[in-house]
Coordinates of C-alpha atoms in Angstrom, one line a residue:
Chain A
M276 CA 39.1 56.3 -102.6
Q277 CA 40.2 54.1 -105.5
S278 CA 39.1 50.9 -103.9
K279 CA 35.4 50.5 -104.0
G280 CA 33.4 48.5 -101.5
S281 CA 34.4 49.8 -98.1
S282 CA 35.2 53.4 -97.3
R283 CA 36.2 52.7 -93.8
I284 CA 39.7 53.3 -92.5
V285 CA 41.4 52.6 -89.2
V286 CA 43.2 55.4 -87.5
T287 CA 45.6 54.4 -84.8
V288 CA 47.2 56.8 -82.3
V289 CA 50.0 55.7 -80.2
G290 CA 52.1 57.9 -77.8
K291 CA 52.5 59.3 -74.3
D292 CA 49.2 60.1 -72.7
K293 CA 48.3 63.8 -72.3
V294 CA 45.3 66.1 -72.4
G295 CA 43.5 66.6 -75.6
I296 CA 44.7 63.8 -77.9
I297 CA 41.2 62.6 -78.8
A298 CA 40.0 66.1 -79.2
S299 CA 42.8 67.1 -81.6
V300 CA 42.4 64.0 -83.8
A301 CA 38.6 64.3 -83.8
N302 CA 38.9 67.9 -84.8
V303 CA 41.0 67.1 -87.9
L304 CA 38.5 64.4 -88.9
A305 CA 35.5 66.7 -88.3
D306 CA 37.0 69.5 -90.3
L307 CA 37.4 67.2 -93.3
N308 CA 33.9 65.7 -92.9
A309 CA 35.1 62.2 -92.0
N310 CA 32.7 60.4 -89.8
I311 CA 34.0 58.6 -86.6
L312 CA 32.1 55.3 -86.3
D313 CA 33.9 53.8 -83.3
I314 CA 36.6 54.7 -80.8
S315 CA 38.4 52.4 -78.4
Q316 CA 41.2 53.5 -76.1
T317 CA 43.6 51.7 -73.8
I318 CA 46.8 52.3 -72.0
L319 CA 49.2 49.7 -73.2
Q320 CA 52.6 49.4 -71.5
E321 CA 52.3 53.0 -70.4
F322 CA 51.4 54.1 -73.9
F323 CA 48.2 55.7 -74.8
T324 CA 46.7 53.7 -77.6
M325 CA 43.6 54.8 -79.5
I326 CA 41.9 53.1 -82.4
M327 CA 39.2 54.8 -84.4
I328 CA 37.1 53.4 -87.2
V329 CA 36.4 56.2 -89.6
D330 CA 34.1 56.4 -92.6
I331 CA 35.6 58.6 -95.3
A332 CA 32.8 58.2 -97.9
N333 CA 31.9 61.9 -97.6
C334 CA 35.4 63.2 -96.7
T335 CA 36.2 66.5 -98.4
V336 CA 39.8 65.4 -99.3
D337 CA 41.2 62.2 -100.7
F338 CA 42.7 59.5 -98.5
S339 CA 46.4 60.5 -98.9
T340 CA 45.7 64.1 -98.0
L341 CA 43.7 63.0 -95.0
K342 CA 46.6 60.8 -94.0
E343 CA 49.1 63.6 -94.3
K344 CA 46.9 65.9 -92.2
L345 CA 46.7 63.3 -89.5
E346 CA 50.4 62.7 -89.5
E347 CA 51.0 66.4 -89.3
K348 CA 48.7 66.7 -86.3
G349 CA 50.5 63.7 -84.7
Q350 CA 53.8 65.5 -85.0
E351 CA 52.4 68.6 -83.6
I352 CA 51.0 66.9 -80.4
G353 CA 53.8 64.4 -80.1
V354 CA 52.1 61.1 -80.9
K355 CA 52.3 58.7 -83.8
I356 CA 49.1 58.7 -85.9
S357 CA 48.7 56.2 -88.7
A358 CA 45.8 55.6 -91.0
Q359 CA 45.1 52.5 -93.1
H360 CA 42.3 51.1 -95.1
E361 CA 40.4 48.6 -93.0
D362 CA 40.9 45.8 -95.6
V363 CA 44.4 45.3 -94.4
F364 CA 43.2 44.1 -91.0
Q365 CA 40.3 42.1 -92.3
F366 CA 42.6 40.4 -94.8
M367 CA 45.4 39.7 -92.4
H368 CA 43.3 38.3 -89.5
R369 CA 40.2 36.8 -91.2
I370 CA 39.7 34.4 -94.1
Chain B
M89 CA 29.0 49.6 -87.4
P90 CA 32.3 48.6 -85.9
I91 CA 34.5 46.1 -87.8
S92 CA 35.0 42.7 -86.4
I93 CA 38.7 43.1 -85.6
T94 CA 40.0 43.3 -82.1
T95 CA 42.3 46.0 -80.8
E96 CA 45.1 43.4 -80.3
E97 CA 44.9 42.4 -83.9
I98 CA 45.1 46.0 -85.1
L99 CA 48.0 46.7 -82.9
E100 CA 49.7 43.4 -84.0
T101 CA 49.5 44.5 -87.7
I102 CA 50.9 48.0 -86.9
R103 CA 53.7 46.5 -84.8
M104 CA 54.7 44.1 -87.6
V105 CA 55.0 47.0 -90.0
E106 CA 56.6 49.6 -87.8
A107 CA 58.8 47.5 -85.5
E108 CA 59.5 44.3 -87.4
N109 CA 60.1 45.4 -91.0
L110 CA 57.1 43.6 -92.4
D111 CA 56.9 44.7 -96.0
I112 CA 56.0 43.6 -99.5
R113 CA 59.4 43.0 -101.0
T114 CA 58.4 43.4 -104.6
I115 CA 55.5 43.7 -107.0
T116 CA 56.9 42.3 -110.2
M117 CA 55.0 42.8 -113.5
G118 CA 55.7 40.0 -116.0
I119 CA 55.4 41.2 -119.6
S120 CA 55.6 38.9 -122.6
L121 CA 57.8 40.2 -125.4
R122 CA 57.1 37.4 -127.8
D123 CA 55.5 39.8 -130.2
C124 CA 58.6 42.0 -130.4
S125 CA 60.7 39.8 -132.6
H126 CA 62.1 41.3 -135.8
P127 CA 65.2 40.5 -137.9
D128 CA 66.5 44.1 -137.4
I129 CA 67.7 44.4 -133.8
K130 CA 67.0 48.1 -133.8
V131 CA 63.3 47.5 -134.5
T132 CA 63.2 44.7 -131.9
S133 CA 64.8 47.0 -129.3
Q134 CA 62.3 49.8 -130.1
K135 CA 59.4 47.4 -129.9
I136 CA 60.6 46.2 -126.5
Y137 CA 61.0 49.7 -125.2
D138 CA 57.6 50.7 -126.4
K139 CA 55.8 47.6 -125.0
V140 CA 57.5 47.7 -121.6
T141 CA 56.9 51.4 -121.1
R142 CA 53.3 51.1 -122.2
K143 CA 52.4 48.1 -120.1
A144 CA 54.3 49.2 -117.0
E145 CA 53.4 52.9 -117.3
N146 CA 51.4 52.9 -114.1
L147 CA 53.1 50.2 -112.1
V148 CA 55.1 52.5 -109.8
K149 CA 52.2 54.9 -109.3
V150 CA 49.7 52.0 -108.5
G151 CA 52.3 50.5 -106.1
Q152 CA 52.7 53.8 -104.3
S153 CA 49.0 54.4 -104.0
I154 CA 48.4 50.9 -102.5
E155 CA 51.3 51.5 -100.1
G156 CA 49.7 54.7 -98.9
E157 CA 46.2 53.4 -98.5
Y158 CA 47.1 50.1 -96.8
G159 CA 50.1 51.4 -94.9
I160 CA 52.2 48.5 -95.9
P161 CA 55.6 49.4 -97.4
I162 CA 56.2 48.1 -100.9
I163 CA 60.0 48.1 -101.3
N164 CA 60.4 47.3 -104.9
K165 CA 58.5 47.6 -108.1
R166 CA 60.0 45.5 -110.8
I167 CA 59.5 44.1 -114.3
S168 CA 60.3 40.6 -115.7
V169 CA 60.2 39.9 -119.4
T170 CA 60.3 36.9 -121.7
P171 CA 63.8 35.5 -121.9
I172 CA 65.6 37.7 -124.4
S173 CA 67.3 34.7 -126.0
I174 CA 63.8 33.8 -127.4
V175 CA 62.7 37.3 -128.3
A176 CA 66.0 38.1 -130.1
E177 CA 66.5 34.7 -131.8
A178 CA 65.3 36.1 -135.1
C179 CA 67.6 39.1 -135.0
E180 CA 70.4 39.2 -137.6
S181 CA 72.9 40.5 -135.1
D182 CA 75.8 38.8 -133.4
N183 CA 75.2 40.3 -130.0
Y184 CA 72.2 41.6 -127.9
L185 CA 73.8 44.6 -126.2
E186 CA 71.3 47.0 -127.9
I187 CA 68.4 45.1 -126.4
A188 CA 69.9 45.3 -122.9
L189 CA 70.4 49.0 -123.3
S190 CA 66.7 49.5 -124.3
L191 CA 65.5 47.4 -121.4
D192 CA 67.6 49.6 -119.1
K193 CA 66.2 52.7 -120.6
A194 CA 62.6 51.4 -120.3
A195 CA 63.2 50.5 -116.7
R196 CA 64.5 54.0 -115.9
E197 CA 61.6 55.5 -117.8
V198 CA 58.9 53.7 -115.8
G199 CA 60.9 54.0 -112.5
V200 CA 61.5 50.4 -111.6
N201 CA 64.9 49.5 -110.0
F202 CA 65.4 46.2 -111.8
I203 CA 64.2 44.5 -115.0
G204 CA 64.8 40.8 -115.3
G205 CA 64.8 38.5 -118.3
F206 CA 68.1 39.0 -120.1
S207 CA 68.0 35.3 -119.8
A208 CA 68.4 31.9 -121.6
L209 CA 67.2 28.4 -120.8
V210 CA 69.9 26.1 -122.0
H211 CA 69.5 23.0 -119.7
K212 CA 69.6 20.6 -122.7
G213 CA 71.5 22.6 -125.2
M214 CA 71.9 26.0 -126.8
T215 CA 70.3 27.6 -129.9
K216 CA 72.1 30.3 -131.8
G217 CA 70.1 32.9 -129.9
D218 CA 71.0 31.4 -126.5
E219 CA 74.7 31.4 -127.4
K220 CA 74.6 35.1 -128.5
L221 CA 72.7 36.1 -125.4
I222 CA 75.2 34.3 -123.1
Y223 CA 78.2 35.9 -124.7
S224 CA 76.4 39.3 -124.6
I225 CA 76.0 39.1 -120.8
P226 CA 79.3 40.5 -119.5
Y227 CA 79.3 43.8 -121.4
S228 CA 75.5 44.1 -121.2
L229 CA 75.6 43.9 -117.4
A230 CA 78.6 46.3 -117.4
Q231 CA 76.9 48.9 -119.5
T232 CA 73.5 48.8 -117.9
E233 CA 72.4 49.6 -114.4
R234 CA 69.0 47.9 -113.9
V235 CA 69.1 44.8 -116.2
C236 CA 69.3 41.4 -114.6
S237 CA 70.3 38.2 -116.2
S238 CA 69.8 34.5 -115.5
V239 CA 70.7 31.3 -117.2
N240 CA 69.1 27.9 -116.5
V241 CA 71.8 25.2 -117.0
A242 CA 70.0 22.2 -115.5
T243 CA 66.7 20.6 -114.8
T244 CA 65.6 17.3 -113.1
K245 CA 64.1 16.3 -116.4
A246 CA 67.0 17.1 -118.7
G247 CA 70.1 16.7 -116.5
I248 CA 73.0 19.2 -116.3
N249 CA 74.3 20.9 -119.4
M250 CA 78.0 20.8 -118.5
D251 CA 79.0 22.7 -121.6
A252 CA 76.9 25.6 -120.4
V253 CA 78.2 25.2 -116.8
K254 CA 81.7 25.6 -118.2
I255 CA 80.9 28.7 -120.2
M256 CA 79.0 30.3 -117.3
G257 CA 82.1 30.1 -115.1
E258 CA 84.0 32.0 -117.8
I259 CA 81.1 34.5 -118.2
I260 CA 81.1 35.2 -114.5
K261 CA 84.8 35.9 -114.5
E262 CA 84.5 38.2 -117.5
T263 CA 81.5 40.0 -116.0
A264 CA 83.5 40.6 -112.8
E265 CA 86.4 41.9 -114.8
L266 CA 84.3 44.3 -116.8
T267 CA 82.8 45.7 -113.6
R268 CA 86.1 45.7 -111.8
K269 CA 85.7 49.4 -110.7
Q270 CA 82.5 48.5 -108.8
D271 CA 84.1 45.3 -107.3
G272 CA 82.4 43.0 -109.8
L273 CA 78.9 44.4 -109.2
G274 CA 77.8 42.9 -112.6
C275 CA 77.9 39.4 -111.1
A276 CA 75.3 40.5 -108.5
K277 CA 72.9 40.8 -111.4
L278 CA 73.6 37.4 -112.8
V279 CA 72.1 34.1 -111.5
I280 CA 72.8 30.6 -112.8
F281 CA 69.9 28.2 -112.1
C282 CA 68.8 24.6 -111.9
N283 CA 65.0 24.0 -112.2
V284 CA 64.3 27.7 -112.6
P285 CA 60.7 28.8 -111.9
E286 CA 59.0 30.8 -114.6
D287 CA 57.0 33.1 -112.3
N288 CA 59.6 34.1 -109.7
P289 CA 59.2 37.8 -108.7
F290 CA 62.5 38.1 -107.0
M291 CA 65.7 39.6 -108.7
A292 CA 68.1 38.9 -110.1
G293 CA 66.5 35.7 -111.3
A294 CA 63.1 36.9 -112.5
F295 CA 61.9 36.4 -116.0
H296 CA 58.5 35.9 -117.6
G297 CA 58.2 32.3 -118.6
V298 CA 56.9 30.9 -121.9
G299 CA 53.8 29.5 -120.2
E300 CA 52.8 32.8 -118.7
P301 CA 50.1 35.1 -120.0
E302 CA 50.5 38.4 -121.9
A303 CA 51.1 40.3 -118.6
V304 CA 50.9 39.2 -115.0
I305 CA 51.4 40.6 -111.5
N306 CA 53.5 38.4 -109.1
V307 CA 54.2 39.4 -105.5
G308 CA 57.1 38.6 -103.2
V309 CA 56.4 39.1 -99.5
S310 CA 58.9 39.3 -96.8
G311 CA 59.1 39.2 -93.0
P312 CA 62.2 37.7 -91.4
G313 CA 61.8 40.4 -88.6
V314 CA 58.3 39.3 -87.8
V315 CA 59.3 35.6 -87.7
L316 CA 62.3 36.5 -85.6
N317 CA 60.1 38.1 -83.0
V318 CA 57.9 35.1 -82.8
V319 CA 60.9 32.8 -82.3
K320 CA 62.3 35.1 -79.6
K321 CA 59.0 35.1 -77.8
N322 CA 59.1 31.3 -77.6
P323 CA 62.6 30.6 -76.3
D324 CA 61.7 27.3 -74.6
S325 CA 59.0 25.8 -76.9
T326 CA 59.5 22.4 -78.5
F327 CA 59.8 22.4 -82.2
G328 CA 56.2 21.3 -82.9
V329 CA 54.9 24.4 -81.0
L330 CA 57.5 26.7 -82.6
A331 CA 56.6 25.4 -86.0
S332 CA 53.0 26.2 -85.3
K333 CA 53.7 29.7 -84.2
I334 CA 55.8 30.3 -87.3
K335 CA 53.0 29.0 -89.5
Q336 CA 50.5 31.4 -88.0
T337 CA 52.9 34.3 -88.6
A338 CA 53.7 33.2 -92.2
F339 CA 49.9 33.0 -92.8
K340 CA 49.5 36.7 -91.8
I341 CA 52.5 37.9 -93.7
T342 CA 51.3 36.1 -96.8
R343 CA 47.8 37.5 -96.5
M344 CA 49.3 40.9 -97.0
G345 CA 51.0 39.8 -100.2
E346 CA 47.7 38.3 -101.4
L347 CA 45.9 41.5 -100.7
V348 CA 48.5 43.8 -102.3
G349 CA 48.9 41.5 -105.3
K350 CA 45.2 41.3 -106.0
E351 CA 44.6 45.0 -105.6
A352 CA 47.6 45.9 -107.8
A353 CA 46.4 43.4 -110.5
K354 CA 42.9 44.9 -110.3
R355 CA 44.0 48.5 -110.6
L356 CA 46.4 47.7 -113.4
G357 CA 43.8 45.6 -115.2
I358 CA 46.0 42.6 -115.6
P359 CA 45.8 39.1 -114.1
F360 CA 47.2 38.2 -110.7
G361 CA 49.8 35.5 -110.9
I362 CA 51.3 34.2 -107.6
V363 CA 52.5 35.1 -104.2
D364 CA 56.1 33.9 -103.6
L365 CA 56.4 32.8 -100.0
S366 CA 60.0 33.5 -99.4
L367 CA 61.6 34.9 -96.3
A368 CA 63.9 37.4 -98.0
P369 CA 66.3 39.2 -95.7
T370 CA 67.7 42.7 -96.1
P371 CA 70.8 44.4 -94.7
A372 CA 68.5 46.2 -92.2
I373 CA 69.0 45.3 -88.5
G374 CA 66.5 42.6 -87.4
D375 CA 65.6 41.6 -91.0
S376 CA 67.9 38.6 -91.1
V377 CA 67.3 34.9 -91.6
A378 CA 70.5 34.1 -89.8
D379 CA 69.1 35.9 -86.7
I380 CA 66.1 33.6 -86.8
L381 CA 68.3 30.5 -86.8
E382 CA 70.3 31.8 -84.0
A383 CA 67.2 32.7 -82.0
M384 CA 66.3 29.0 -82.3
G385 CA 69.2 28.2 -80.1
L386 CA 72.3 28.2 -82.3
E387 CA 75.2 30.2 -81.0
K388 CA 76.2 31.3 -84.5
C389 CA 74.5 30.6 -87.9
G390 CA 76.6 27.9 -89.6
T391 CA 77.3 25.7 -86.6
H392 CA 76.0 22.1 -86.4
G393 CA 72.2 22.2 -86.4
T394 CA 71.9 25.1 -88.8
T395 CA 70.7 22.9 -91.7
A396 CA 68.0 21.3 -89.4
A397 CA 66.9 24.7 -88.1
L398 CA 66.6 26.1 -91.6
A399 CA 64.7 23.1 -92.9
M400 CA 62.2 23.5 -90.1
L401 CA 61.8 27.2 -90.7
N402 CA 61.5 26.9 -94.4
D403 CA 58.8 24.2 -94.1
A404 CA 56.8 26.1 -91.5
V405 CA 56.8 29.3 -93.6
K406 CA 55.5 27.3 -96.6
K407 CA 52.8 25.6 -94.7
G408 CA 51.5 28.8 -93.2
G409 CA 51.8 30.7 -96.5
A410 CA 50.1 28.0 -98.6
M411 CA 46.9 28.4 -96.5
A412 CA 46.9 32.1 -96.9
S413 CA 47.2 32.5 -100.7
S414 CA 45.1 31.2 -103.5
Y415 CA 48.1 30.8 -105.8
V416 CA 51.6 30.2 -104.5
G417 CA 54.6 30.0 -106.8
G418 CA 58.0 31.4 -107.6
L419 CA 60.8 30.3 -105.4
S420 CA 58.9 30.1 -102.1
G421 CA 61.5 29.3 -99.5
A422 CA 63.9 31.1 -97.2
F423 CA 66.7 33.0 -99.0
I424 CA 70.2 32.9 -97.6
P425 CA 72.1 35.6 -99.5
V426 CA 75.2 36.3 -97.5
S427 CA 75.8 40.0 -98.4
E428 CA 72.1 40.9 -97.9
D429 CA 71.8 39.5 -94.4
A430 CA 73.6 41.1 -91.5
G431 CA 73.5 37.9 -89.4
M432 CA 75.1 35.8 -92.2
I433 CA 77.9 38.4 -92.6
R434 CA 78.6 38.2 -88.8
A435 CA 78.6 34.4 -89.0
V436 CA 81.1 34.4 -91.8
E437 CA 83.3 37.0 -90.0
A438 CA 83.2 34.9 -86.9
G439 CA 84.4 31.8 -88.8
A440 CA 81.1 30.0 -88.1
L441 CA 79.8 29.9 -91.7
D442 CA 81.7 28.8 -94.8
I443 CA 80.8 28.0 -98.4
N444 CA 80.5 24.3 -97.6
K445 CA 77.9 24.8 -94.9
L446 CA 76.0 27.2 -97.2
E447 CA 76.0 24.5 -99.8
A448 CA 74.4 22.1 -97.3
M449 CA 71.9 24.7 -96.3
T450 CA 70.8 25.1 -99.9
C451 CA 69.6 21.5 -99.9
V452 CA 66.7 22.5 -97.6
C453 CA 65.8 26.0 -98.7
S454 CA 65.7 28.2 -101.7
V455 CA 67.7 29.3 -103.5
G456 CA 71.3 28.5 -103.4
L457 CA 74.8 30.0 -103.0
D458 CA 73.5 33.5 -103.2
M459 CA 75.5 36.8 -103.1
I460 CA 78.7 35.1 -102.2
A461 CA 82.0 37.0 -102.7
V462 CA 85.1 34.9 -103.4
P463 CA 88.7 35.9 -104.1
G464 CA 89.3 37.6 -107.5
D465 CA 91.8 35.0 -108.5
T466 CA 89.3 32.1 -108.2
S467 CA 89.5 30.3 -111.6
A468 CA 86.6 30.0 -114.0
A469 CA 86.8 26.2 -113.7
T470 CA 86.3 26.4 -109.9
I471 CA 83.3 28.7 -110.3
S472 CA 81.9 26.3 -112.9
A473 CA 82.4 23.4 -110.4
I474 CA 80.6 25.3 -107.7
I475 CA 77.7 25.8 -110.2
A476 CA 77.8 22.1 -111.1
D477 CA 77.5 21.1 -107.4
E478 CA 74.6 23.4 -106.8
A479 CA 72.9 22.2 -110.0
A480 CA 73.4 18.6 -108.9
I481 CA 71.6 19.3 -105.6
G482 CA 68.7 20.9 -107.5
M483 CA 68.5 18.2 -110.1
I484 CA 68.5 15.2 -107.7
N485 CA 66.2 16.9 -105.1
K486 CA 63.8 18.2 -107.7
K487 CA 64.1 21.7 -106.4
T488 CA 65.4 25.1 -107.6
T489 CA 69.0 25.9 -106.8
A490 CA 71.1 28.8 -108.0
V491 CA 74.4 30.4 -107.9
R492 CA 75.1 34.1 -107.6
I493 CA 78.7 34.4 -107.0
I494 CA 81.1 37.4 -107.3
P495 CA 84.8 36.8 -107.8
V496 CA 85.8 40.2 -106.7
P497 CA 88.7 41.5 -108.8
G498 CA 91.9 42.2 -106.8
K499 CA 90.4 41.2 -103.4
K500 CA 91.5 38.4 -101.1
V501 CA 90.0 36.3 -98.4
G502 CA 89.1 38.4 -95.3
E503 CA 88.6 41.6 -97.2
M504 CA 85.2 43.2 -97.4
V505 CA 83.3 44.3 -100.5
V506 CA 80.5 46.8 -100.4
F507 CA 77.8 46.8 -103.0
G508 CA 75.4 49.2 -101.2
G509 CA 71.6 49.3 -100.9
L510 CA 69.7 46.1 -100.9
L511 CA 72.7 44.2 -102.2
G512 CA 74.6 44.9 -99.0
Q513 CA 78.2 44.0 -98.3
A514 CA 80.1 40.7 -98.2
P515 CA 83.2 39.3 -96.7
I516 CA 85.4 37.5 -99.2
M517 CA 85.1 33.8 -98.5
P518 CA 87.7 31.2 -99.2
V519 CA 87.0 28.5 -101.9
N520 CA 88.6 25.0 -102.0
Q521 CA 92.2 25.4 -103.4
F522 CA 92.3 22.1 -105.2
S523 CA 91.6 22.1 -108.9
S524 CA 88.4 21.0 -110.8
D525 CA 89.8 21.9 -114.2
K526 CA 89.9 18.4 -115.7
F527 CA 86.4 17.7 -114.5
I528 CA 84.9 20.8 -116.0
K529 CA 86.8 20.3 -119.3
R530 CA 85.0 17.0 -120.0
G531 CA 81.9 18.8 -121.2
G532 CA 78.7 17.2 -122.5
R533 CA 75.6 16.6 -120.4
I534 CA 75.2 14.9 -117.0
P535 CA 72.1 12.6 -117.7
A536 CA 68.8 13.2 -115.9
P537 CA 68.5 11.1 -112.7
I538 CA 66.4 7.9 -112.6
H539 CA 63.6 9.6 -110.7
A540 CA 63.0 11.9 -113.7
L541 CA 61.6 8.9 -115.5
N542 CA 58.3 9.1 -113.7
N543 CA 55.8 8.9 -116.6

């Protein structure tokens, strides 16, 4: 990570609900040694929505590779996975 | 430890980016070229090329890495430089084409799509360098791809330089003619200003002002789509409530700009300048300022009420944005470029929006008559008179106004001209058929208004 300070990212998964979404995403993260700090999940307007807070301080790959791996997994299981640095949300919604 | 952001807030951010075209429109690096002057234009050009490519070497790379990490698209990475009329003043050469070519080459080398600053500030008069620069504009824009040019012909403090206004009408015509094969595309890269800001990150009018530091990062955010969605969600709110909602949204949009700007400045090791709070439309569906005005309850943009709607929108965006950023600057107001806004194009085609209404709208927003295509046989004097009208609005109202007008060679009212990409496409609009020749021929300077005497 280039930006110092926080090494936490927000992983968002949106798509049609089905068996094994959490498991698949968690597996990708575990394989790369990224630590899941928090998971919340809702069904929003028929869409499965999961938000994970992930610490990537000890992640074995850099952020852009992790992002690619997650996006690949998303395509494979038919959901949209995005990953962003947590600063984006802190900055937009808090002063 | 979980972060203190709710699920709704996270989803709101994601929706803004993915469904509503929220983006950072541009990260613009301002670079001073004042140390590049030399009597030999070849040496000057080489120094400029070397400095721009050295300073901006990592601009695109840093932009892309921020884009990836934060998940916010950064559409353009650009460069603005010291007005070339100042840098080249010492050159013993009668034109500045060579410098334009080296700016173009430098822009291509570092991978930015536009470089602004082939500019002159002549609101009170012209130096030899200003004159040479202005007469170099037509073939410089015709022979380069990425160079943008601007000329400031008026300020509230100095009045309007009508000699310059007259010349710029002719320069616009010549630029259109030299880029005839591309429907006068050169004119899309040329802006005539009144009260030009020195830290504007948006093209084609960006340059690095004389009061600016050695190098600086300025950011232009954008989000007509996000604002449109808010207006649509509040179809029956009164204006006070609606203004509040727009302010909240503008706040969030601007925070993104602030974050990206500061991060880019940090990574590039140069100071952060300003966030420009402009609503800048793109030809993309849903990314239109006209759509916002129509969502407020106007059947078509351009009908009666449009100016009031735009005034309210522009003010609410500024109020929300000003709270969100530590430094606000540039143009900071809604843009109404016809060719770059799908809603504006529809309004023109439906006969709801004409050049007169656009002129009225420029009284309450930035910037001015922007990306307007007019018939190819429009006279230079008429174009000068259009510039003079806009400059008068800017001068009297102490605001920035500008004209970016394209007299499309060989085209007539009702035809369409396609520039492509962010520049979009424009229907040819009619201009007033009565002559302004004698008025423009007078020359001289329109004196500064009484309220300029405020010391």
